[in-house]
Amino acid sequence: MSPIVGIDLGTTNSLVAVFHHGRPQLIPNAHGKFLTPSIVGVLESGDVVVGETARELRITQPTRCAWAFKRWMGQTRQVKIGMSVFTAPELSALVLKSLKQDAEVFLQQPVTEAVVTVPAYFNDHQRKATRMAGELAGLVVRRIINEPTAAALAYGFQDRHVEKRLLVFDLGGGTFDVTVMEVTGGAMEIKATAGENFLGGEDFTDRLVAEILTRAGMTLEAEEHLRPRRVARLRAECEAAKRELQHAETASIRQVDAEGNLAEPPAVTSLTRDEFRHIVDPLLRRLRVPIEQALRDARLSPSQVDDVILVGGASRMPSVVGLVAAMFGRAPNAELNPDEIVALGAAVQSALMNDLAEVDDLVMTDICSHSLGVEVVKVVGDWFEKGFFDPIIHRNTTIPVSREKSYRSVPGAEKVLIQIFQGEARRSSDNLLLGELWVTGITPTATGTEISIRFTYDLSGLLEVESFIAGSPKKFQVVLNQEAAGLSAADLERALERLRKLKIYPRDRLENRRLLQFCERLVGEIAPHWRDSLEAMLDPLEAAMSLGDFARFIEAKRAMLDFLASLGIDTAEFEGGEHVE
Ligand code: ADP
Ligand code: MG
């Protein structure tokens, strides 16, 4: 049986896992790591690099890289990097392709099917864009599941005999999701979910960057535009400091000059945990809102929650852990690695889809995270007002579900256009239009005719809309799915063709490319008296790589690693991988 892999396609990091030898297992990338940064870079040669190498490239050449593109999934926005223009699904496809390749190397067989996770708060357009990314990467997306649902599956797989009310707190790089669920002996029921699509760990870093620039009389917006290299390096410094504060009371941030090099003479700004907490306080406050909403929707008080599970890299911040502890009156559960739990859960879902014996006692229900309904006309005084949204399936309803509601056509109408929307706003124009259905052949009457509408929504995101006219056997029906629709076959083919033309940097040489990129970054970081020596070693390394001269490459790499080690840099992760371009 060909394996279905589970993929956590994150804003910041992506992971791939597979259900192997009776348990979900993470798959390492070309660098032997489980986390692949969701960053795409285009080298001067035109080659595309994904992951760690692109992350290194971003520090020295931010304009050649794209990241956080998950935030604009479902939008028509495009970015230009190098000579190429990309949409968010195309960039995501490049990340998925690289994960697919890692899985194929690991499993020693082709991988063509996947379960992909998305934030619970993703609407239909965003889910469609995710499916399309899969298609562009040569993967059939068998199921899209919500990230917190995946987290629950991983938790439930590991701890089957508990009876608990859980709250999954997922703070990633760009999104925040809260889910309340009940686990009873392998059966998991999602009760409520809430979240924010634009709140994550990157915002914490950005606030810190903005604060440091403000103190020096600059603004983040202006600098990002005028001196992207300065901001890129400062962001890398702030990111490191933010992480350091997980274990230390104080972290230091090296100052960066206008060119984006470390200031000379060297200067550091120190940052304490308390200062950091103060700087990010507005973000911490925003975290409370979805927690309170999810608890309200699940009709629970904080004290009725047995365990809070932390998911997402940013949930490691002590100020976040502190906030959760204060809200719930107890320390959150950190048993599972917050980075890995979603991908592991996606692999458990793939085992469920393959009906594997190891998961036959697991039962999962989900909920729909947005209300689904139709546009209606309201009678206001003695006139009709159009454009109101009337939900048929309310948000947080357990799925699969089927609900029916009756309406009356406007007096004299012979046909009615049913417009199907997703969202919470009172006016339909503020919600997302999913599709339409004409109901025709109505006998016009002075009081209008009764029309019933049935919505059926299933776990794979399929929405079936049926409508009946009272007293008539005729049925009108439309099925709205999350296939990569909205895009014609020709559009899809064009996007595939564009991606096919890209030269992807070979996986077996990525490790060396990353070393090169790392050294290039170091050029701007080390003290000037070391800089010449570093450049003197970098030139032959680069030359040997582009000439494909293996013997010279090995020699140059050895010399470089020895030099780096003499600077006190840990070179262990660059050892091995002796391929040459
Ligand atoms: P996503 O699901 O959006 O891809 P992740 O769960 O991988 O995101 O989390 C990435 C975020 O977590 C980043 O903003 C990163 O800065 C943050 N992060 C990771 N480790 C730490 C840490 N030790 N301390 C603070 N933030 C961290
Ligand atoms: Mg995530």
XYZ file of C-alpha atoms and ligand atoms in Angstrom:
609
model
C 0.000 0.000 0.000
C 1.427 3.366 -0.922
C 1.769 5.498 2.182
C -0.301 8.614 2.819
C 1.991 11.111 4.495
C 0.820 13.650 7.068
C 1.985 17.205 6.460
C 1.949 20.213 8.769
C 2.279 23.054 6.262
C 3.141 25.862 8.663
C 3.593 29.600 8.262
C 7.094 29.331 9.649
C 8.006 25.669 9.641
C 6.653 22.626 7.874
C 6.985 18.965 8.825
C 6.147 15.648 7.256
C 5.324 12.440 9.116
C 4.176 8.965 8.268
C 2.462 6.179 10.153
C 5.190 3.585 10.226
C 5.687 0.459 12.347
C 2.560 1.100 14.352
C 3.136 4.724 15.286
C 3.383 8.184 13.755
C 6.954 9.068 12.934
C 8.569 12.297 11.734
C 10.657 12.296 8.569
C 14.004 14.165 8.481
C 14.896 16.620 5.711
C 18.162 16.826 3.741
C 19.862 18.342 6.813
C 18.654 15.592 9.104
C 16.124 17.902 10.799
C 12.381 17.538 11.220
C 11.545 21.228 10.847
C 11.800 22.675 7.350
C 11.472 26.465 7.372
C 8.617 27.469 5.030
C 10.901 29.820 3.118
C 11.598 29.833 -0.603
C 14.668 31.516 -2.076
C 15.873 32.031 -5.618
C 19.673 32.005 -5.996
C 21.385 34.298 -8.470
C 21.781 31.272 -10.751
C 17.999 30.986 -10.816
C 17.988 27.788 -8.754
C 15.253 27.528 -6.170
C 16.152 26.625 -2.599
C 13.675 25.749 0.144
C 14.066 25.477 3.912
C 17.265 26.015 5.909
C 19.257 27.229 2.926
C 16.600 29.782 2.079
C 16.542 30.884 5.707
C 20.266 31.615 5.591
C 19.811 33.409 2.279
C 17.059 35.563 3.759
C 19.489 37.142 6.213
C 21.880 38.396 3.551
C 19.511 38.709 0.580
C 15.951 39.151 1.864
C 14.694 40.372 -1.499
C 15.526 36.995 -3.047
C 13.278 35.157 -0.592
C 9.600 34.740 0.217
C 8.233 33.623 3.575
C 5.042 33.652 5.657
C 3.121 33.156 2.411
C 0.607 30.983 4.223
C -0.792 34.281 5.478
C -1.996 35.147 1.990
C -3.312 31.761 0.937
C -6.659 32.268 -0.781
C -5.731 35.753 -2.010
C -4.694 36.625 -5.548
C -1.508 38.366 -4.395
C 1.779 37.562 -6.148
C 5.414 38.215 -5.238
C 8.394 38.580 -7.458
C 11.619 36.966 -6.329
C 14.575 36.910 -8.650
C 13.100 36.793 -12.135
C 10.051 34.735 -11.174
C 6.599 35.646 -9.950
C 4.820 33.375 -7.480
C 1.418 33.002 -5.849
C 1.010 31.651 -2.309
C -0.103 28.184 -3.513
C 2.918 28.024 -5.810
C 5.331 28.886 -3.011
C 3.577 26.390 -0.738
C 3.856 23.819 -3.524
C 7.633 24.266 -3.508
C 7.699 23.559 0.237
C 5.406 20.544 -0.223
C 7.587 19.258 -3.048
C 10.641 19.372 -0.853
C 8.806 17.497 1.942
C 7.541 14.950 -0.590
C 11.100 14.375 -1.711
C 12.305 13.938 1.885
C 9.546 11.389 2.436
C 10.467 9.514 -0.731
C 14.110 9.323 0.304
C 13.100 8.149 3.773
C 10.512 5.593 2.624
C 12.374 4.530 -0.518
C 9.201 4.685 -2.578
C 7.116 7.271 -4.431
C 4.776 9.363 -2.291
C 1.695 10.758 -4.018
C -0.931 11.193 -1.310
C -1.099 13.357 1.765
C -3.203 14.595 4.633
C -2.464 18.308 5.045
C -3.324 20.382 8.096
C -4.637 23.957 8.088
C -5.583 26.364 10.882
C -9.123 25.703 12.072
C -9.891 29.254 11.106
C -9.051 28.821 7.423
C -12.112 29.497 5.306
C -13.065 27.612 2.166
C -10.924 29.713 -0.166
C -7.858 29.143 1.967
C -8.552 25.404 2.095
C -8.957 25.327 -1.662
C -5.663 27.135 -2.094
C -4.031 24.504 0.138
C -5.441 21.696 -1.992
C -4.162 23.437 -5.053
C -0.683 23.725 -3.544
C -0.760 19.956 -3.061
C -1.834 19.390 -6.631
C 0.958 21.635 -7.914
C 3.444 19.625 -5.860
C 2.228 16.343 -7.340
C 0.350 15.304 -4.214
C -3.280 14.291 -4.004
C -4.551 15.902 -0.821
C -6.744 13.116 0.525
C -7.976 15.124 3.454
C -7.518 18.575 4.907
C -7.767 18.546 8.682
C -7.667 21.312 11.231
C -4.365 21.703 13.049
C -5.904 21.494 16.543
C -7.811 18.395 15.461
C -4.510 16.870 14.422
C -3.011 17.851 17.768
C -5.941 16.121 19.482
C -5.359 12.981 17.410
C -1.692 12.855 18.381
C -2.638 13.358 22.013
C -5.434 10.792 21.830
C -3.202 8.247 20.128
C -0.648 8.492 22.866
C -2.973 8.721 25.837
C -6.036 6.631 25.009
C -7.526 5.877 28.338
C -7.931 9.329 29.704
C -11.204 11.091 30.229
C -10.477 14.727 30.009
C -11.567 18.115 28.845
C -8.695 19.636 26.938
C -7.857 23.012 25.550
C -5.349 23.049 22.704
C -3.475 26.343 22.617
C -1.636 26.643 19.300
C 0.535 29.698 18.818
C 2.596 29.303 15.662
C 4.515 31.845 13.641
C 1.540 33.590 12.120
C -1.661 32.165 13.498
C -3.281 31.503 16.829
C -5.858 28.772 17.377
C -7.711 27.656 20.463
C -9.730 24.455 20.557
C -11.732 22.925 23.353
C -12.335 19.183 23.181
C -13.367 16.170 25.185
C -11.423 12.918 25.124
C -13.124 9.781 26.404
C -11.321 6.490 25.929
C -10.141 7.080 22.359
C -13.207 9.062 21.302
C -12.394 12.691 20.703
C -15.023 15.302 20.348
C -14.192 18.851 19.377
C -16.426 21.252 21.265
C -15.400 24.678 20.086
C -12.687 26.463 18.236
C -11.685 30.092 17.937
C -8.638 31.924 16.767
C -6.920 34.741 14.995
C -5.395 34.444 11.562
C -2.939 37.278 12.083
C -1.353 36.683 15.454
C 1.739 34.573 15.990
C 5.345 34.369 17.126
C 6.504 36.504 14.197
C 4.458 39.392 15.567
C 6.357 39.083 18.844
C 9.655 39.319 16.955
C 8.357 42.227 14.879
C 7.341 44.163 17.950
C 10.793 43.723 19.372
C 12.401 44.853 16.094
C 10.064 47.853 15.965
C 10.870 48.750 19.572
C 14.628 48.688 18.951
C 14.310 50.796 15.811
C 11.988 53.247 17.585
C 14.476 53.686 20.400
C 17.022 54.637 17.745
C 14.600 57.112 16.166
C 13.544 54.958 13.197
C 10.355 53.185 12.171
C 10.031 49.575 11.086
C 7.912 50.424 8.025
C 10.398 52.966 6.662
C 13.471 50.833 7.365
C 11.897 47.728 5.860
C 11.434 49.677 2.670
C 14.710 51.623 2.654
C 17.126 49.209 4.274
C 15.721 45.670 4.101
C 19.112 44.162 4.944
C 19.319 46.035 8.216
C 15.839 44.871 9.179
C 16.544 41.297 8.075
C 19.667 41.041 10.223
C 18.074 42.819 13.158
C 15.125 40.446 12.892
C 17.488 37.461 13.048
C 19.073 38.994 16.176
C 15.688 39.618 17.807
C 14.470 36.141 16.919
C 17.533 34.643 18.636
C 17.045 36.840 21.703
C 13.365 35.912 21.945
C 14.321 32.223 21.939
C 17.140 32.738 24.417
C 14.645 34.137 26.905
C 12.989 30.717 27.072
C 15.862 29.556 29.280
C 17.620 32.762 30.347
C 16.462 35.781 32.316
C 18.416 38.114 30.040
C 19.321 37.994 26.364
C 21.486 40.251 24.270
C 20.822 41.732 20.852
C 23.822 42.774 18.781
C 23.395 46.150 17.129
C 23.226 46.345 13.363
C 24.432 49.188 11.148
C 22.611 50.723 8.180
C 24.200 48.297 5.707
C 22.925 45.358 7.680
C 26.277 44.406 9.205
C 26.944 44.031 12.893
C 27.910 47.399 14.326
C 31.576 48.147 14.634
C 32.797 48.528 17.341
C 30.533 45.718 18.546
C 27.634 46.880 20.690
C 24.811 44.996 22.324
C 21.443 45.881 23.763
C 20.403 43.680 26.633
C 16.843 42.543 27.107
C 15.302 41.021 30.204
C 12.252 38.753 30.304
C 10.302 41.492 32.042
C 11.195 44.089 29.438
C 10.215 41.694 26.686
C 6.914 40.937 28.382
C 6.251 44.652 28.614
C 7.060 45.195 24.911
C 4.746 42.403 23.764
C 1.980 43.112 26.269
C -0.551 44.224 23.595
C -0.093 40.859 21.864
C -0.443 38.926 25.123
C -3.751 40.697 25.716
C -4.984 39.665 22.283
C -4.299 36.018 23.124
C -6.987 36.123 25.784
C -9.833 36.892 23.404
C -10.036 33.604 21.433
C -9.468 31.610 24.658
C -12.436 33.292 26.267
C -14.543 32.851 23.144
C -13.780 29.134 22.787
C -14.584 28.538 26.469
C -17.823 30.461 26.120
C -18.835 28.503 23.012
C -18.038 25.225 24.788
C -19.912 26.463 27.899
C -16.964 25.817 30.159
C -15.184 27.859 32.763
C -11.366 27.778 32.899
C -11.490 25.600 36.015
C -13.465 22.915 34.155
C -10.586 22.381 31.724
C -8.437 19.441 32.879
C -5.410 20.067 30.718
C -4.052 22.808 28.468
C -1.873 21.445 25.657
C 0.674 23.827 24.227
C 1.258 23.599 20.483
C 3.394 25.756 18.185
C 6.913 27.075 18.674
C 5.778 30.408 20.072
C 3.923 28.716 22.942
C 7.375 28.184 24.494
C 7.714 31.832 25.470
C 7.694 32.151 29.277
C 5.369 35.152 29.035
C 2.873 33.013 27.117
C 3.204 30.064 29.500
C 2.706 32.557 32.340
C -0.452 33.947 30.768
C -1.930 30.457 30.325
C -1.003 29.461 33.870
C -2.626 32.611 35.229
C -5.823 32.123 33.215
C -6.242 28.447 34.128
C -4.691 28.400 37.572
C -2.270 25.611 36.641
C 0.795 24.964 34.513
C 0.047 23.834 30.960
C 0.921 20.370 29.675
C 4.201 20.267 27.770
C 4.587 16.482 27.405
C 4.506 16.455 23.610
C 6.924 18.552 21.600
C 4.906 21.627 20.547
C 6.624 21.718 17.141
C 5.875 18.127 16.240
C 2.419 17.309 17.518
C 0.421 18.572 14.497
C 2.417 16.604 11.905
C 2.231 13.479 14.083
C -1.540 13.916 14.312
C -1.774 14.230 10.523
C 0.009 10.882 10.266
C -2.487 9.366 12.737
C -5.266 10.690 10.469
C -3.649 8.946 7.511
C -3.654 5.699 9.499
C -7.367 6.231 10.182
C -7.955 6.651 6.460
C -6.103 3.423 5.764
C -8.171 1.646 8.461
C -5.062 0.451 10.263
C -5.604 -1.816 13.252
C -3.440 0.334 15.539
C -6.006 3.130 15.409
C -9.268 1.216 15.222
C -10.318 2.392 18.668
C -9.834 6.064 17.813
C -12.942 7.980 16.858
C -12.832 11.581 15.872
C -15.554 14.108 15.301
C -14.818 17.627 14.225
C -16.737 20.858 14.053
C -17.172 23.426 11.362
C -15.310 26.524 12.371
C -17.433 29.040 10.437
C -21.182 29.399 10.075
C -22.710 28.367 6.757
C -25.892 29.945 5.496
C -27.745 31.850 2.794
C -28.512 35.427 1.883
C -32.004 36.551 2.809
C -34.247 39.555 2.314
C -35.745 41.050 5.454
C -38.969 42.895 5.807
C -38.126 46.201 7.427
C -41.264 48.239 8.123
C -43.143 48.027 4.850
C -40.247 47.469 2.496
C -37.785 44.666 1.765
C -34.107 45.024 2.541
C -31.624 42.744 0.814
C -28.226 41.442 1.783
C -28.643 39.753 5.178
C -26.876 36.528 6.115
C -28.905 33.782 7.743
C -26.927 30.814 9.130
C -28.243 27.283 8.580
C -25.294 25.483 10.191
C -23.869 27.520 13.044
C -20.162 27.672 13.779
C -18.884 25.021 16.165
C -21.587 22.520 15.137
C -20.311 18.929 15.281
C -19.777 17.468 11.811
C -20.863 15.507 9.834
C -24.170 17.368 10.080
C -27.340 17.938 8.099
C -29.706 20.861 8.833
C -32.799 22.138 7.115
C -34.507 25.511 7.307
C -37.599 26.963 5.611
C -37.850 30.327 3.914
C -40.487 32.182 1.939
C -39.893 33.543 -1.540
C -40.562 37.210 -2.232
C -44.222 37.709 -3.325
C -44.647 37.158 -7.053
C -41.274 35.445 -7.562
C -41.024 32.690 -10.206
C -37.458 31.833 -9.390
C -35.048 32.388 -6.518
C -31.268 32.574 -6.478
C -29.900 30.937 -3.334
C -26.511 32.425 -2.494
C -24.444 30.344 -0.095
C -22.113 32.140 2.292
C -19.585 31.258 4.987
C -18.819 33.593 7.862
C -20.221 35.297 10.929
C -21.136 38.796 9.714
C -24.738 40.010 9.687
C -24.441 41.358 6.149
C -23.731 38.693 3.555
C -21.344 40.941 1.635
C -18.965 40.773 4.618
C -18.901 36.963 4.408
C -17.407 34.630 1.848
C -19.557 33.629 -1.139
C -19.159 29.862 -1.635
C -21.628 29.209 -4.429
C -25.102 29.670 -5.864
C -28.171 27.620 -6.674
C -31.171 28.639 -8.807
C -34.581 27.391 -7.755
C -36.966 27.775 -10.693
C -40.538 26.983 -11.638
C -42.144 28.581 -8.579
C -45.842 29.391 -8.995
C -46.028 33.114 -8.216
C -48.293 33.996 -5.301
C -49.089 37.217 -3.474
C -47.677 35.919 -0.206
C -44.612 34.069 -1.532
C -43.967 30.332 -1.594
C -42.313 28.186 1.045
C -38.876 26.955 0.051
C -36.795 24.675 2.227
C -33.028 24.529 2.121
C -30.986 21.643 3.471
C -27.259 21.907 4.144
C -25.191 18.734 4.618
C -21.562 19.212 5.619
C -19.087 16.364 6.044
C -15.616 15.810 7.505
C -13.840 16.309 4.206
C -15.344 19.779 3.808
C -17.979 18.806 1.258
C -21.114 20.989 1.465
C -24.233 19.681 -0.232
C -27.064 22.179 -0.659
C -30.521 20.927 -1.582
C -33.682 22.932 -2.013
C -37.351 22.004 -2.374
C -40.433 24.037 -3.240
C -43.357 23.190 -0.926
C -45.764 20.829 -2.641
C -43.426 20.012 -5.512
C -41.371 16.805 -5.829
C -38.613 18.613 -7.691
C -35.213 18.885 -6.001
C -32.546 21.481 -6.750
C -29.033 20.606 -5.701
C -25.431 21.771 -5.756
C -22.356 20.225 -4.162
C -19.599 22.610 -3.152
C -16.270 20.970 -2.560
C -12.802 22.138 -1.696
C -11.223 20.872 -4.870
C -8.823 23.319 -6.430
C -11.822 24.927 -8.088
C -12.135 28.614 -8.787
C -9.235 27.967 -11.081
C -9.768 26.545 -14.530
C -7.936 23.464 -15.739
C -6.003 25.747 -18.075
C -4.905 28.022 -15.180
C -3.774 25.010 -13.216
C -1.863 23.647 -16.188
C -0.145 27.004 -16.678
C 0.891 27.116 -13.017
C 2.187 23.535 -13.265
C 4.136 24.425 -16.363
C 5.717 27.435 -14.645
C 6.745 25.303 -11.686
C 8.122 22.602 -13.956
C 10.392 25.173 -15.570
C 11.960 26.141 -12.264
C 15.306 24.622 -11.496
C 15.143 23.164 -8.025
C 18.487 23.030 -6.291
C 19.453 19.336 -5.981
C 18.633 17.872 -2.601
C 21.912 15.984 -2.222
C 23.902 19.214 -2.552
C 21.752 21.386 -0.341
C 23.875 20.721 2.706
C 26.934 22.317 1.078
C 24.923 25.199 -0.263
C 23.724 25.862 3.256
C 27.335 25.968 4.484
C 28.142 28.510 1.777
C 25.121 30.607 2.710
C 26.004 30.361 6.389
C 29.559 31.600 5.714
C 28.254 34.424 3.581
C 26.069 35.543 6.451
C 29.061 35.323 8.788
C 31.021 37.751 6.623
C 28.806 40.562 7.896
C 28.857 39.321 11.468
C 32.423 38.588 12.486
C 34.960 41.135 13.593
C 36.637 42.946 10.680
C 40.082 41.454 11.407
C 38.637 37.989 10.789
C 36.688 39.020 7.780
C 39.582 38.847 5.317
C 40.526 35.347 6.428
C 36.944 34.218 6.087
C 36.639 35.659 2.584
C 39.941 34.055 1.641
C 38.475 30.661 2.524
C 35.058 31.340 1.086
C 36.394 32.068 -2.422
C 38.028 28.647 -3.025
C 35.037 26.894 -1.454
C 32.667 28.649 -3.819
C 34.981 28.069 -6.787
C 35.334 24.359 -6.060
C 31.567 24.037 -5.751
C 30.811 25.770 -9.017
C 33.577 23.892 -10.861
C 32.455 20.589 -9.424
C 36.013 19.815 -8.355
C 35.504 17.239 -5.623
C 39.083 17.037 -4.332
C 39.399 20.803 -4.055
C 35.995 21.045 -2.499
C 36.813 18.561 0.267
C 40.020 20.429 0.992
C 38.354 23.840 1.014
C 35.495 22.610 3.173
C 37.884 21.075 5.710
C 39.856 24.320 5.910
C 36.660 26.305 6.350
C 35.291 24.047 9.082
C 38.611 24.206 10.959
C 38.568 27.974 10.670
C 34.965 28.168 11.899
C 35.813 25.868 14.789
C 38.713 28.169 15.730
C 36.145 30.978 16.008
C 34.209 28.845 18.474
C 31.420 27.946 16.029
C 29.907 24.485 16.362
C 30.500 22.855 12.988
C 29.115 19.408 13.775
C 26.016 19.949 11.654
C 28.090 20.704 8.565
C 30.194 17.558 8.744
C 29.455 14.788 6.233
C 27.318 15.189 3.109
C 30.310 15.166 0.763
C 28.646 15.932 -2.511
C 29.919 18.483 -4.900
C 28.130 20.550 -7.479
P 3.978 27.608 12.305
O 3.038 26.567 12.763
O 3.329 28.915 12.070
O 4.840 27.203 11.164
P 5.758 27.023 14.505
O 4.877 26.240 15.379
O 6.866 26.341 13.826
O 4.951 27.914 13.481
O 6.304 28.223 15.382
C 7.128 29.171 14.849
C 7.207 30.323 15.787
O 7.659 29.867 17.053
C 8.186 31.367 15.316
O 7.592 32.644 15.412
C 9.337 31.219 16.285
O 9.950 32.456 16.529
C 8.657 30.727 17.536
N 9.533 29.967 18.426
C 10.116 28.769 18.220
N 10.869 28.406 19.278
C 10.746 29.407 20.175
C 11.284 29.636 21.486
N 12.097 28.772 22.058
N 10.943 30.778 22.108
C 10.123 31.675 21.523
N 9.589 31.520 20.305
C 9.892 30.403 19.641
Mg 1.743 25.192 13.240
